[in-house]
Every structure is written in structure tokens, then in C-alpha cells.
XYZ file of C-alpha atoms in Angstrom:
785
model
C 52.339 87.219 136.652
C 48.990 88.940 136.396
C 47.019 86.509 134.175
C 45.382 83.259 135.205
C 45.342 79.937 133.388
C 43.184 79.984 130.308
C 41.077 76.871 129.822
C 42.605 74.000 127.915
C 40.538 71.751 125.695
C 40.970 68.023 125.378
C 40.003 66.750 121.961
C 41.257 63.193 122.435
C 42.524 60.939 125.220
C 45.816 60.294 123.462
C 48.121 61.726 120.842
C 49.072 59.682 117.754
C 52.494 58.201 118.359
C 52.414 59.408 121.972
C 52.646 57.722 125.350
C 50.365 58.334 128.315
C 51.974 60.598 130.886
C 50.867 58.772 134.004
C 52.635 55.534 133.043
C 56.031 57.072 132.493
C 56.429 60.130 134.713
C 59.442 58.803 136.591
C 61.139 57.632 133.396
C 60.466 60.935 131.696
C 61.838 62.787 134.697
C 65.066 60.794 134.427
C 65.326 61.662 130.760
C 64.529 65.312 131.456
C 67.328 65.461 134.035
C 69.774 63.835 131.617
C 68.759 66.310 128.892
C 69.296 69.181 131.331
C 72.714 67.848 132.287
C 73.894 67.161 128.740
C 72.757 70.521 127.361
C 74.472 72.331 130.229
C 77.633 70.233 129.916
C 77.862 70.841 126.157
C 78.119 74.594 126.783
C 80.383 74.087 129.808
C 82.863 71.982 127.848
C 83.021 74.496 125.001
C 83.820 77.347 127.382
C 85.639 75.881 130.399
C 87.177 72.575 129.334
C 88.092 72.759 125.665
C 91.458 74.461 125.015
C 90.989 78.057 123.888
C 94.394 79.551 123.022
C 92.918 82.809 121.703
C 90.893 83.498 124.826
C 87.983 84.687 122.707
C 84.502 84.111 124.094
C 82.909 80.900 122.827
C 79.431 81.490 124.220
C 76.332 79.402 124.596
C 73.179 79.673 126.633
C 72.836 77.317 129.590
C 69.924 79.219 131.148
C 67.916 79.474 127.921
C 68.429 75.754 127.352
C 67.374 74.868 130.894
C 64.047 76.644 130.527
C 63.248 74.410 127.514
C 64.427 71.044 128.865
C 61.032 69.879 130.169
C 59.087 71.181 127.171
C 61.364 69.468 124.679
C 61.511 66.244 126.690
C 57.714 66.080 126.699
C 57.500 66.794 122.989
C 60.233 64.432 121.775
C 59.608 61.557 124.170
C 55.795 61.572 124.140
C 54.159 63.419 121.276
C 56.427 63.954 118.294
C 55.961 61.763 115.211
C 58.268 61.107 112.260
C 56.129 63.229 109.938
C 56.231 66.231 112.296
C 58.749 69.062 111.978
C 60.123 71.283 114.763
C 61.748 74.691 114.712
C 63.864 74.972 117.867
C 64.507 78.384 119.405
C 68.146 79.280 118.645
C 69.505 79.405 122.193
C 68.087 75.969 122.987
C 70.196 74.209 120.354
C 72.173 72.291 123.069
C 68.889 70.718 124.180
C 68.253 69.496 120.642
C 71.763 68.036 120.486
C 71.323 66.370 123.879
C 68.060 64.751 122.781
C 69.448 63.550 119.474
C 72.456 62.105 121.310
C 70.119 60.121 123.589
C 68.156 58.964 120.545
C 71.351 57.738 118.879
C 71.181 60.294 116.068
C 74.294 62.253 117.095
C 77.740 60.842 117.758
C 79.278 61.549 121.164
C 82.315 63.197 119.592
C 80.222 66.195 118.566
C 79.168 66.986 122.137
C 82.637 68.414 122.769
C 82.570 70.505 119.598
C 79.852 73.124 120.114
C 80.794 76.233 118.140
C 84.073 74.717 117.015
C 85.057 74.610 113.355
C 83.233 71.717 111.694
C 81.331 70.966 114.882
C 77.890 71.778 116.205
C 76.706 75.159 115.012
C 75.879 77.945 117.430
C 72.226 77.711 116.370
C 70.322 74.901 114.630
C 71.292 74.697 110.960
C 69.887 72.427 108.268
C 72.874 73.190 106.070
C 75.807 72.926 108.455
C 74.910 70.907 111.559
C 75.952 67.254 111.792
C 72.757 66.851 113.814
C 69.301 66.295 112.245
C 67.667 69.740 112.095
C 64.250 70.526 110.620
C 64.522 74.319 110.468
C 67.490 76.650 110.585
C 67.023 79.251 113.292
C 69.096 82.027 114.775
C 67.647 85.269 113.462
C 64.819 86.443 115.685
C 61.357 85.774 114.260
C 62.480 83.918 111.136
C 62.838 80.450 112.634
C 59.622 80.897 114.563
C 57.550 81.652 111.479
C 59.271 79.151 109.148
C 56.944 76.243 110.125
C 53.964 78.354 109.036
C 55.433 78.588 105.556
C 56.517 74.960 105.799
C 52.894 73.988 106.417
C 51.698 76.001 103.427
C 54.433 74.480 101.259
C 53.484 70.958 102.319
C 49.864 71.621 101.426
C 50.848 73.118 98.068
C 53.002 70.094 97.203
C 50.279 67.697 98.295
C 47.634 69.413 96.143
C 49.843 69.520 93.031
C 52.056 66.435 92.936
C 51.325 64.519 96.147
C 53.771 62.742 98.405
C 54.047 65.409 101.118
C 51.973 63.476 103.631
C 50.775 65.048 106.857
C 52.300 66.149 110.122
C 52.348 68.968 112.630
C 54.681 71.925 112.316
C 55.971 72.989 115.745
C 57.733 76.218 116.690
C 59.539 76.506 120.004
C 59.618 80.243 120.605
C 61.122 82.461 123.281
C 58.672 84.974 124.728
C 60.997 87.890 123.896
C 60.877 86.733 120.268
C 57.243 87.842 120.163
C 58.527 91.427 120.070
C 59.627 90.843 116.474
C 57.232 92.363 113.936
C 57.733 89.497 111.485
C 55.913 87.243 113.958
C 52.727 89.259 113.719
C 52.977 89.812 109.978
C 52.906 86.028 109.592
C 50.179 85.376 112.148
C 47.865 87.910 110.526
C 48.081 86.550 106.991
C 44.581 85.246 106.115
C 45.877 81.852 104.942
C 47.467 81.052 108.309
C 44.213 80.692 110.251
C 43.439 77.577 108.178
C 46.679 75.778 109.092
C 45.617 73.432 111.865
C 48.943 71.592 111.809
C 50.809 74.650 113.117
C 51.601 74.640 116.836
C 53.746 77.155 118.684
C 55.053 76.609 122.215
C 56.083 79.907 123.799
C 58.743 79.658 126.503
C 57.335 82.239 128.948
C 60.405 82.795 131.110
C 59.790 86.565 131.163
C 63.443 87.434 130.715
C 65.191 89.085 127.812
C 68.923 89.336 127.256
C 69.406 92.285 129.621
C 66.680 92.086 132.232
C 63.514 90.680 133.685
C 60.749 92.192 131.584
C 58.553 94.179 134.025
C 55.267 93.367 132.281
C 55.372 90.810 129.518
C 51.711 91.480 128.599
C 50.783 87.801 128.380
C 47.042 88.452 128.405
C 47.409 90.911 125.537
C 49.551 88.458 123.552
C 47.054 85.656 124.115
C 44.257 87.939 122.931
C 46.172 88.814 119.765
C 46.620 85.149 118.878
C 42.963 84.434 119.635
C 41.847 87.368 117.469
C 43.851 85.885 114.578
C 41.882 82.634 114.881
C 44.381 80.594 116.906
C 43.581 78.194 119.718
C 45.274 79.561 122.838
C 46.329 77.204 125.644
C 48.116 78.365 128.779
C 50.198 76.132 131.039
C 50.988 78.438 133.919
C 51.219 76.381 137.114
C 52.387 72.861 137.867
C 50.647 70.152 139.866
C 52.166 71.116 143.230
C 51.016 74.736 143.050
C 47.577 73.754 141.772
C 47.193 71.434 144.770
C 48.205 74.255 147.120
C 45.648 76.544 145.487
C 42.922 74.123 146.626
C 43.928 74.297 150.272
C 42.845 76.939 152.798
C 44.745 80.077 151.889
C 45.369 78.730 148.380
C 43.264 81.372 146.671
C 45.310 84.046 148.418
C 48.519 82.329 147.236
C 47.270 82.276 143.653
C 46.226 85.917 143.833
C 49.544 86.915 145.380
C 51.574 85.234 142.599
C 49.204 86.378 139.853
C 49.344 90.007 140.910
C 53.061 90.401 141.648
C 55.291 91.889 138.984
C 57.679 89.711 137.036
C 60.774 91.197 138.734
C 59.330 90.513 142.203
C 58.561 86.932 141.249
C 62.031 86.448 139.800
C 63.546 87.834 142.983
C 61.684 85.211 145.032
C 63.447 82.520 142.998
C 66.735 83.779 144.427
C 65.519 83.811 148.047
C 66.245 81.357 150.844
C 63.342 79.595 152.538
C 63.536 82.045 155.436
C 63.362 84.998 153.050
C 60.417 83.417 151.254
C 58.505 83.051 154.510
C 59.105 86.727 155.147
C 58.342 88.089 151.670
C 55.599 85.819 150.311
C 52.758 85.920 152.886
C 50.118 88.613 152.474
C 47.554 87.970 155.198
C 47.049 85.394 157.918
C 45.557 82.657 155.717
C 48.484 82.726 153.300
C 50.961 82.835 156.175
C 49.287 79.773 157.666
C 49.467 77.927 154.328
C 53.163 78.733 153.954
C 53.698 77.523 157.514
C 52.485 74.044 156.550
C 55.360 73.642 154.081
C 58.885 72.611 154.988
C 61.803 74.457 153.414
C 62.172 72.023 150.519
C 58.465 72.090 149.698
C 58.394 75.887 149.797
C 61.483 76.111 147.596
C 59.937 73.719 145.027
C 56.479 75.298 145.132
C 57.549 78.825 144.226
C 59.158 77.580 140.991
C 56.520 74.947 140.150
C 55.457 76.458 136.848
C 53.590 74.607 134.106
C 56.467 74.643 131.649
C 58.426 72.384 134.014
C 55.546 70.050 134.852
C 55.482 66.955 132.641
C 51.832 66.180 133.333
C 50.638 69.735 132.674
C 52.520 69.878 129.389
C 51.229 66.470 128.358
C 47.665 67.619 128.977
C 48.231 70.734 126.872
C 49.645 68.756 123.941
C 46.666 66.401 124.111
C 44.341 69.400 123.997
C 45.563 70.676 120.638
C 42.741 71.335 118.171
C 44.031 70.332 114.734
C 41.404 72.388 112.903
C 43.205 75.684 113.572
C 46.675 76.870 114.593
C 47.529 76.496 118.272
C 49.772 78.454 120.601
C 50.724 77.094 124.012
C 52.011 79.625 126.529
C 54.198 77.548 128.852
C 55.433 79.453 131.905
C 59.013 78.628 132.797
C 61.980 79.773 134.867
C 65.023 80.823 132.881
C 67.861 78.644 134.116
C 65.474 76.165 135.787
C 67.438 73.630 137.800
C 70.706 75.561 137.570
C 72.474 77.666 140.181
C 71.737 80.705 137.991
C 67.982 80.164 137.762
C 65.944 83.352 137.771
C 68.939 85.677 137.911
C 68.255 88.757 135.754
C 71.687 88.521 134.074
C 71.789 84.774 133.487
C 71.204 84.944 129.728
C 74.722 83.906 128.745
C 76.196 83.266 132.177
C 78.153 80.044 132.786
C 78.169 77.731 135.773
C 81.407 77.470 137.686
C 83.200 74.151 138.085
C 81.808 73.874 141.604
C 78.278 74.528 140.375
C 78.716 71.989 137.570
C 79.866 69.418 140.128
C 76.742 70.040 142.223
C 74.514 69.728 139.138
C 76.240 66.488 138.145
C 75.598 64.978 141.560
C 71.932 65.930 141.421
C 71.569 64.434 137.918
C 73.495 61.251 138.745
C 76.430 62.200 136.532
C 80.071 63.175 136.940
C 82.285 65.825 135.370
C 84.849 63.147 134.550
C 82.409 61.225 132.331
C 79.799 63.753 131.193
C 78.623 62.055 127.996
C 76.545 59.083 129.058
C 73.519 57.477 127.469
C 71.284 55.357 129.704
C 72.454 51.834 130.568
C 71.207 49.128 128.234
C 68.137 47.407 129.654
C 67.065 50.392 131.774
C 63.590 51.873 131.351
C 64.932 55.233 130.087
C 67.113 53.430 127.541
C 64.091 51.442 126.386
C 61.987 54.585 125.956
C 64.831 56.287 124.062
C 65.093 53.292 121.723
C 61.336 53.175 121.109
C 61.159 56.909 120.442
C 64.164 56.729 118.108
C 62.402 54.047 116.080
C 59.168 56.063 116.030
C 60.913 59.256 114.884
C 63.196 57.709 112.293
C 62.488 58.966 108.782
C 63.206 57.292 105.483
C 65.842 59.086 103.391
C 64.383 61.659 101.007
C 65.008 60.922 97.353
C 64.230 63.937 95.244
C 62.806 63.525 91.768
C 63.986 65.786 88.975
C 62.043 68.986 88.356
C 61.913 68.161 84.654
C 63.578 69.283 81.473
C 63.852 72.982 80.748
C 64.672 74.523 77.378
C 67.717 76.782 77.355
C 66.213 78.947 74.621
C 62.572 79.120 73.568
C 63.543 80.436 70.134
C 61.780 83.784 70.164
C 63.552 87.011 69.182
C 61.706 89.984 70.719
C 61.181 93.060 68.576
C 59.730 96.505 69.063
C 59.869 98.221 72.434
C 59.548 96.130 75.587
C 60.485 96.176 79.261
C 62.405 93.515 81.097
C 59.564 93.414 83.635
C 57.029 92.506 80.943
C 59.475 89.957 79.548
C 59.216 87.960 82.782
C 55.479 87.335 82.380
C 55.912 86.541 78.696
C 58.684 84.021 79.423
C 56.540 82.210 81.991
C 53.670 81.929 79.518
C 56.017 80.678 76.811
C 57.288 78.036 79.225
C 53.784 76.577 79.653
C 53.860 75.800 75.930
C 57.523 74.831 75.566
C 57.747 72.582 78.651
C 54.269 72.095 80.151
C 55.271 69.357 82.624
C 58.093 71.397 84.093
C 55.997 74.577 84.035
C 53.536 72.874 86.379
C 56.244 72.985 89.069
C 56.536 76.758 88.795
C 54.877 78.671 91.607
C 54.875 82.460 91.702
C 54.387 84.642 94.776
C 53.601 88.306 95.127
C 52.751 90.701 97.983
C 49.697 92.272 96.339
C 51.606 93.505 93.258
C 50.768 90.879 90.631
C 49.156 93.271 88.167
C 51.722 96.050 88.607
C 54.610 93.639 87.974
C 53.159 92.225 84.732
C 52.105 88.830 86.110
C 48.462 89.243 85.069
C 48.742 87.029 81.974
C 50.450 84.276 83.949
C 47.885 84.496 86.780
C 45.020 84.334 84.285
C 46.601 81.264 82.721
C 47.432 79.191 85.810
C 45.067 80.550 88.480
C 45.622 81.378 92.131
C 46.327 78.641 94.662
C 43.809 78.221 97.426
C 43.176 75.269 99.726
C 39.574 75.182 98.505
C 37.956 76.421 95.310
C 36.372 79.862 95.611
C 33.966 81.599 93.306
C 35.302 84.418 91.145
C 32.450 86.891 91.266
C 34.030 89.055 88.549
C 34.510 86.210 86.078
C 31.708 87.527 83.842
C 32.755 91.193 84.081
C 34.116 92.191 80.625
C 36.108 95.076 82.136
C 38.063 92.819 84.475
C 41.522 92.149 83.039
C 43.079 90.201 85.929
C 40.901 87.184 86.756
C 41.251 85.898 90.325
C 40.387 82.219 89.944
C 41.251 80.460 93.215
C 41.507 76.678 93.392
C 43.806 73.951 94.794
C 45.667 73.601 91.478
C 46.492 77.298 90.981
C 50.157 78.220 90.668
C 50.213 81.750 92.023
C 50.201 82.626 95.729
C 49.177 86.101 96.780
C 50.191 87.394 100.190
C 49.410 90.635 101.948
C 51.734 93.621 101.789
C 54.429 91.980 103.884
C 57.650 91.230 102.039
C 59.016 89.227 104.966
C 56.112 86.791 104.598
C 56.753 86.558 100.870
C 60.376 85.484 101.185
C 59.644 83.271 104.191
C 57.216 81.275 102.076
C 59.562 81.489 99.090
C 62.324 79.821 101.102
C 60.106 76.979 102.262
C 58.673 76.372 98.781
C 62.279 76.209 97.640
C 63.067 73.527 100.226
C 60.363 71.009 99.275
C 62.894 69.006 97.241
C 64.781 68.207 100.448
C 61.763 67.735 102.733
C 59.476 65.601 100.585
C 61.511 64.873 97.454
C 59.305 67.071 95.279
C 61.101 70.092 93.813
C 59.238 73.269 92.996
C 60.436 76.244 90.974
C 59.375 79.178 93.172
C 59.571 82.750 91.880
C 58.824 85.667 94.190
C 58.093 89.060 92.636
C 58.211 92.293 94.633
C 59.131 95.924 94.174
C 62.900 96.222 93.990
C 63.106 99.077 96.554
C 61.710 96.606 99.101
C 64.226 93.832 98.454
C 66.322 95.024 101.363
C 63.293 94.885 103.648
C 63.015 91.210 102.773
C 66.716 90.491 102.468
C 67.444 89.000 105.894
C 64.685 86.348 105.868
C 65.391 85.536 102.219
C 69.081 85.156 103.037
C 68.131 82.863 105.902
C 66.015 80.806 103.537
C 69.017 80.389 101.242
C 71.151 79.375 104.215
C 68.560 76.731 105.110
C 68.597 75.229 101.620
C 65.565 76.999 100.175
C 66.354 77.507 96.487
C 64.273 80.151 94.767
C 64.225 83.086 92.370
C 63.603 86.573 93.715
C 62.563 89.188 91.176
C 62.903 92.860 92.081
C 60.914 95.112 89.787
C 60.636 97.977 88.988
C 64.123 99.073 89.915
C 66.414 102.064 90.063
C 65.975 105.704 89.209
C 64.622 104.573 85.832
C 61.391 104.499 87.852
C 61.626 108.241 87.397
C 58.295 109.564 88.749
C 58.869 107.684 92.014
C 61.335 109.759 94.018
C 63.156 109.484 97.314
C 63.964 106.042 98.640
C 61.355 104.475 96.332
C 64.116 104.214 93.736
C 66.499 101.374 94.600
C 70.208 102.171 94.666
C 72.151 99.420 96.437
C 70.305 96.295 95.299
C 72.780 95.527 92.448
C 75.620 95.226 94.934
C 73.398 93.314 97.366
C 72.823 90.728 94.658
C 76.538 90.552 93.947
C 77.394 89.943 97.601
C 74.580 87.617 98.673
C 75.814 84.049 99.364
C 73.908 81.188 97.779
C 72.628 83.404 94.988
C 73.443 84.429 91.421
C 72.202 87.887 90.516
C 71.216 89.071 87.049
C 70.221 92.457 85.707
C 69.187 91.853 82.094
C 69.091 94.745 79.638
C 66.856 93.126 77.020
C 63.842 90.804 76.919
C 65.824 87.943 75.407
C 68.340 88.259 78.260
C 65.457 87.895 80.740
C 64.325 84.681 79.075
C 67.796 83.154 78.996
C 68.778 84.098 82.543
C 65.382 83.047 83.922
C 65.586 79.608 82.293
C 69.170 79.140 83.465
C 68.195 80.176 86.995
C 65.253 77.772 87.062
C 67.500 74.936 85.897
C 69.657 75.429 89.021
C 66.780 74.949 91.477
C 65.514 71.941 93.404
C 68.643 69.820 93.685
C 71.429 69.197 96.238
C 73.913 71.425 94.408
C 71.289 74.018 93.535
C 71.606 77.772 93.859
C 69.119 80.635 93.962
C 68.870 83.724 91.776
C 67.951 87.373 92.023
C 66.710 89.155 88.897
C 66.581 92.968 88.900
C 64.155 94.138 86.242
C 62.971 97.496 84.918
C 59.817 99.168 83.629
C 61.741 101.210 81.058
C 60.695 100.344 77.478
C 63.788 99.622 75.389
C 64.132 99.069 71.637
C 64.795 95.356 71.429
C 66.685 95.598 68.140
C 69.521 97.192 70.145
C 70.232 93.720 71.527
C 71.550 92.668 68.117
C 70.640 89.016 68.656
C 72.614 86.951 66.105
C 70.545 85.205 63.450
C 72.983 82.344 63.039
C 72.027 79.503 65.444
C 75.593 78.877 66.585
C 76.257 82.560 67.168
C 72.938 82.886 68.991
C 73.864 79.993 71.295
C 77.244 81.606 71.971
C 75.463 84.845 72.908
C 73.092 82.942 75.211
C 75.975 81.279 77.035
C 77.667 84.646 77.500
C 74.470 86.219 78.822
C 74.087 83.419 81.360
C 77.784 83.577 82.308
C 77.633 87.284 83.157
C 78.495 89.533 80.188
C 78.732 89.765 76.422
C 80.276 92.100 73.840
C 77.301 94.050 72.516
C 79.300 96.166 70.095
C 82.893 95.827 68.894
C 84.623 98.777 67.257
C 86.179 98.048 63.842
C 89.483 99.255 65.257
C 91.988 96.573 66.164
C 92.333 98.105 69.618
C 89.583 100.389 70.920
C 90.441 103.630 72.677
C 87.690 103.039 75.264
C 85.355 100.365 76.605
C 81.929 101.184 78.034
C 80.577 98.443 80.323
C 76.905 99.026 81.063
C 74.204 97.053 82.849
C 70.430 96.990 82.690
C 68.204 99.877 81.712
C 71.011 102.317 80.810
C 72.198 100.344 77.776
C 70.493 102.776 75.347
C 72.495 105.678 76.817
C 75.692 103.619 76.653
C 75.131 102.865 72.968
C 74.266 106.487 72.183
C 77.430 107.616 73.951
C 79.455 105.105 71.924
C 77.949 106.466 68.694
C 78.864 110.031 69.625
C 82.378 109.095 70.650
C 82.805 107.167 67.399
C 81.744 110.308 65.519
C 84.500 112.158 67.390
C 87.054 109.627 66.207
C 87.186 107.545 69.394
C 86.899 103.796 68.848
C 84.588 102.324 71.495
C 83.634 98.802 72.542
C 80.359 98.307 74.441
C 80.035 95.376 76.839
C 76.662 94.451 78.320
C 76.986 93.191 81.892
C 74.283 90.769 83.016
C 75.773 89.454 86.277
C 78.542 91.324 88.107
C 78.530 88.583 90.729
C 79.443 85.883 88.218
C 82.160 88.083 86.765
C 83.612 88.692 90.214
C 83.524 84.955 90.885
C 85.414 84.426 87.625
C 88.047 86.970 88.677
C 88.446 85.198 92.026
C 88.586 81.765 90.417
C 91.162 82.915 87.884
C 93.323 84.040 90.810
C 92.960 80.623 92.444
C 90.499 81.751 95.103
C 87.244 79.980 95.937
C 84.188 81.235 94.078
C 80.583 81.267 95.237
C 79.081 79.678 92.164
C 79.118 75.907 91.861
C 80.876 76.009 88.490
C 82.480 79.354 87.693
C 82.977 80.169 84.023
C 86.376 81.904 83.881
C 86.314 81.975 80.068
C 83.755 84.768 80.225
C 86.468 87.255 81.192
C 88.313 86.659 77.926
C 85.063 86.698 75.963
C 83.852 90.007 77.399
C 87.161 91.733 78.128
C 89.823 90.160 75.874
C 93.381 91.264 76.663
C 93.992 92.308 73.050
C 91.181 94.883 73.327
C 92.161 96.181 76.749
C 91.421 99.913 77.064
C 90.342 102.549 79.619
C 86.942 101.700 81.031
C 83.738 103.585 81.830
C 81.168 101.602 83.795
C 77.569 102.720 84.136
C 74.488 101.269 85.791
C 71.244 102.366 87.424
C 72.562 101.628 90.901
C 75.572 102.256 93.086
C 78.707 102.596 90.918
C 80.928 100.427 93.118
C 78.978 97.395 91.867
C 80.996 97.406 88.636
C 84.159 99.107 89.898
C 86.046 95.802 90.168
C 85.877 95.373 86.373
C 88.835 97.731 85.976
C 90.992 95.169 87.752
C 90.399 92.480 85.127
C 92.930 94.128 82.766
C 94.346 96.696 85.214
C 93.031 99.701 83.253
C 92.184 103.272 84.195
C 88.477 103.647 84.849
C 85.582 105.947 85.707
C 82.466 104.575 87.372
C 79.032 106.140 86.897
C 75.917 105.324 88.878
C 73.603 106.502 91.630
C 74.903 107.528 95.047
C 72.120 109.759 96.423
C 68.434 109.364 97.147
C 66.302 109.704 94.046
C 64.365 112.631 92.663
C 60.929 112.575 91.077
C 60.767 113.721 87.456
C 60.859 112.615 83.866
C 63.456 110.036 82.894
C 65.692 112.457 81.022
C 65.846 114.888 83.959
C 66.452 112.145 86.520
C 69.206 110.525 84.454
C 70.859 113.907 83.971
C 70.664 114.593 87.716
C 72.474 111.346 88.524
C 74.921 111.491 85.633
C 73.501 108.530 83.726
C 72.500 110.410 80.572
C 74.397 110.249 77.300
C 76.108 113.596 77.843
C 77.463 112.462 81.208
C 78.833 109.219 79.772
C 80.505 111.059 76.900
C 81.969 113.649 79.274
C 83.294 110.945 81.605
C 84.888 109.153 78.650
C 86.600 112.288 77.345
C 87.881 113.133 80.822
C 89.250 109.629 81.193
C 90.984 109.766 77.808
């Protein structure tokens, strides 16, 4: 407890949509107590009352909810507006449900269904909760930072198409969550310091899951926020303690609490009044001050922290400076108001029936009838009704993103990489569908030029909240022009992949927040996809539809050795929910899969995509794109559906099928030529999406598939029963990605790929080392036959 209150600033006497604290303290206190009761009872019912035949732990966090009850009551019932958004710390989800129940937004029946199938989710979920939720939370750091990217997305939408309005973006954050590195990656991004609508409230209860944190380092944390350009407000003590500090001996009391360690302070919360009188005084003046307090006053004073003081919190909210981000450090007691308050192991502890009965009596409730709104005509009921009306939002009606061509009609020739094909396809789109192309926004963590986005960036410019001068605009040797203005369509972040996908998810959710769909495409090095996978996955879970491009990929990036060559990303794409993965082999496949992926974005039934691209130049004539328009369209549909027959042997039944994906198609075709010369008839199938093929296998067996509309016909098109033969699969990634293909026709198979960390070298040597070269494919085929 070693730091003192930092000064708070008051920029205005009232908050838009708010209510003055002094007029409603008693009413707010009633609501706060009801919120505390309901949130505690929701967890109690799930664990102690609801039948649980399996005996498995249900869980829930009564103590973590209790520490947030006052903060959330103040925010929802005084300061929040309809245009504001709030990210609620995961373990406080029962508080959110309690508040929405009091506001009439949540039916009573759900209060008995926390963590039950089809009921309230364990943590706030935009996708699955029956309760109104602004941000999905649950994974440490991701929910906290989401409103930052939500603020940027709102500003981007407003500057391009309008209709996003205004509003603050609040994050309710646990102090232990500040240990997560993603928090600081987000805070330090240069764009964030300009986001005055962002406001974080840190629940400073100084406890983690296992213990009381000995030294939470609050002063250091406050300094780090301040250094990043944030306004820092601290609400440490409540009105009662502040009044005591002004009495004789008060300065000694403040010093004593400030200087004690967190564990000592927490221990005092568990002490009787007699023990407090023995342990707290440090000198005659302080002893005299303590002697003026009766047992009840002493008990209340020691836990009178700012995060439980309605007036102190109200003052802090009114002091927010909307010209820069704000963080409010609100000191609280974990489990405040419960029998478990302050206990070092109260994180997931549950009140007993006796303790629940005592809490009910104190809150004016009963265990027999736990789910009660306030009586009609009462002051709390009136405030709840007024706040419900204030916070009610009109339904969001999303407009269409616009028409997209399925095929832009070009047939690439010469040698090209799939990575370069991405930039070319985006430029072609600006000509083929300019209105829709204006909804495309690309993101990159400082790798725009090295991932072939330079032409696109030069064309559309870089988004910035204000226009900035490009000092290299007249330099003839500058190839990538960095023109920053509010209508640019590329966003550049620092080298922090977590930030990239956090923003990508929020840009992909604008269709559901403000009715304006964007087509967001994030481009990063494929070896770093797994670094960004968790927050991107969370964005998908929250309804953020986007395209993630990993490039360059695999050991085809031969000079880059070690873990800089991605191995497992093909299977990650196959397994990721809410996502269709593609690994195109040719430039035309990039165009077709990109356009199909974009057409799935920005709508209620939308789905995201992951494209794994390569820097290996490949002869584009190997694609054998049909000249006939009908045959070309059939090929396009097969590419989008997951696979296509690239080469059919003249034999009625081939002796072997080679199924290859991505950059190794040249080796697969060379191996087929050599085997043909040896008298072995070979079919070659180009795989573009193992995930879609697996979905088709599951759907054909009558099992649910991930994709919204699974194309089972693709199995017969790519692997017809009449041409069933032993199978060799090969890809620049882990071989198990394609191993399931053998089960389509129940054939013998050999699977080639990469199973060890990469080696630096030339492409031929690296492919030979991993068994991806032509010789290895031929040898595997002969062994199989």
C-alpha cells in the first residue's frame, strides 16, 4: 500500500448522460447491494443449488465479482451512455448479468443457468451469451485491450463511410491482468496515445489466483501509463478514511496504511476489532485516533477503499480527460462485503449456505426468493428504468459490403510467387470493383514492403487520423511512398503481432457494431502466426471476421533456418474454428481464394480465412488454367472448394495419386513425370484447403462441419472412386495435415512433409534434407507401390 493518491482532475461538473452523485447516494447504495447479492447468488445457485449429478466443479468467482460491484454500479447507473462500450473483466461476468437483469435486459430464467449448457457463459461472450455483451473476454489481456482496437476501428469507419458515431471505450481490468505482455504492447503503440475515448478502470485488489501479491508496484504501473501519454487517476481511499486522515493522528494512520505491505493489510481485513486495536496503532497519536472509533467504525474504516466509495468513483469518472486515454486505479478488497473478503485463497471460494443466509439478510433478500428486481414505484426501480432507457440501443442493420467479382479474368504467366499475387489481386480489385475495394483495409506489423504490399500501399495510402507530410515524396529512389491521411486504407503497427490481430478482429466486427462492414486483411510473417493465434482466435470467437495472411511460409524460405521456417501452421489453419484456410500453389489460386474469402466477410453468417503464401517463384503455366470459360469456372469452383485435379493420367485407373499443396507442386509434377517415364500412371491433385476437404469428409459421414455450407461434391471431383489408388501426400509443413486424405477412399498412403526445425541453405538442399525434393517423392511412391 506504499503509494499515495495521485491528483485527479475535474474537467466538467457533470458527465453526459450521468447523474450527480450527491442526489442519489442512498439509491445507488441500494442498487450496489442488490448487484452484490445477485452476482453472488448466481454463482451460489450454479454450485450449491442446481442439481449436479456428475459432481464436477462448476466454478465461478464470487470474490472477484464482489470487488467490482461498486465500480460497475457507478459506471452503469451514473456515467455509461448508449454509445459507450465496455469490456468486463472475465471473472466479473456475474456482475454484468446482475446489472442487465435489473435493467430488464436479461430474463430471470438465465440467472439459474450460469455455466450450464445454453445458459450464461463462464465469461462474457458476444457470440454465445443471451445477455448483451460488448466485448468477449476470458483470455488474459485480450479483452482488456480490445476496446483500444475498437476505438481505432470506430474512427476508421467514421473517416471512411461514416455512421460510427462517438462514445467511450471502457475496459474493466484486474490488476493481475497487467502482468500480461499484450497489455503493454497495446499501450505502447504510437496510435493509442491519441485515443481519448479509451478508459481503463483497474481493479486494484492486490490478489492473484494463488496469493496476496507482496508488492503490486502500483507506482511503477502508474508511471508506465503516464509515460505512454495516458491520464492517470488513482482512487485509493474512501470518504471515511479521508476524513480520519484530517483528524489528529490521521497523518500517522495514512502513513501506516501506505507503508504496510499488501499481505499485512489483507491480514487486517480478517481481524476482529480487538485485534485491529492491537495491530494497527504505531505511536500514541494513532492509538488515540483508533480509540475514538467504536468497533463498527474501525471495522468499516480499515476496508474503506476508493473502489468501494460511490462518491470517490463518481469524482474520478467526472475527471476523465477525453483528449487522451485514461486509466483509473481503483483500490478494492477482493470479496468486499462477503465472508471471504481479503482471504488470500478466496479467488474461487464459495460461501456456505449459512454465509449466504447472512448476506441475504444484510442485503434485504432471502435464499428462498433470490431473484428480485426492485418494487415498482421505488426509487431504485425508477433509476433502473431511467438508466435502461438511456442505455438502450437501436438494432444494428448492416449494409452489404458490395459486389465482388469471383474471377477478374487474368491468367498469370511467367514465374511468380503467391505472395506477390496477393498485392496484384488487391490492385486489380480497385479497378474491377472500386466501391467494394474501398472497404478493404490492410494491416501489417512493419512488414509491408517485405510482403509485397508496396504497390497497394502506394495506391491507397496509409490511414492516419490526421494528414501528415511525406517528406520522401519527391525522392526518386523511394519505392514505397508513405502517404498518411484519414482516407488511407493501410494500417501499419509496430512489431507486435498480437496488436495486429487484435485490431484485425475489431475491424472485422464493425458490421455488427455500427452496421458498416469492412474487409480487413492482416499480413504477417507465417512463422509468427502462432504468436498471434490466441488473440486472433478470440477475435473470431467474438464475431470479428477477417483474413489473415501468413507469408513467407515453410522451409521454402530456405535461407531462413531454425524456427523461422513455419512447420505447423497448415494444420493450425485446418483446426481453427471460425476459419477457412487456404494454401494456394499458383497466382490464379490466390486471386480466386482471396475473392471467395472476402465475399464471406461482414455478415451474420460470415467466416474468416487464413491464407498461407510463399516467396518461391513458380512457373505459372504449370497451373494449366483452362481456356474454355466453362472449364475455367469449374476449376475456380474446385480451387475455392479445397482441391482440383491438376493432372490426370491417360490410364483408366492410375497406379498412384500424388496430392500436393502449395509451393511443392513443381516437385510433385516432376515426380509424376519421372514415374510416368517408368511406366507408372500418376494422377496429381492440387490441394488448396485441407480444412474444407476434412469438413466434406465429416459432412459426407453425417457429422457436423465447420463451414457454413460444405461442398461434399469436391471429394468426388478431386478423388473420384473410379480413380482410387495408393496415395502420396506432400506439403511444406507437417505431414499429418494431409494424412486424412487416405481415408477418403481407404487407400494405402505415404505422407511427406516437415517434422523438424529448419536448416538454412539453398532450396534444393533444404528440400532434400526434409524429403520434399523430387527424388524423395519418387522414392516414396516406389516404396508404396
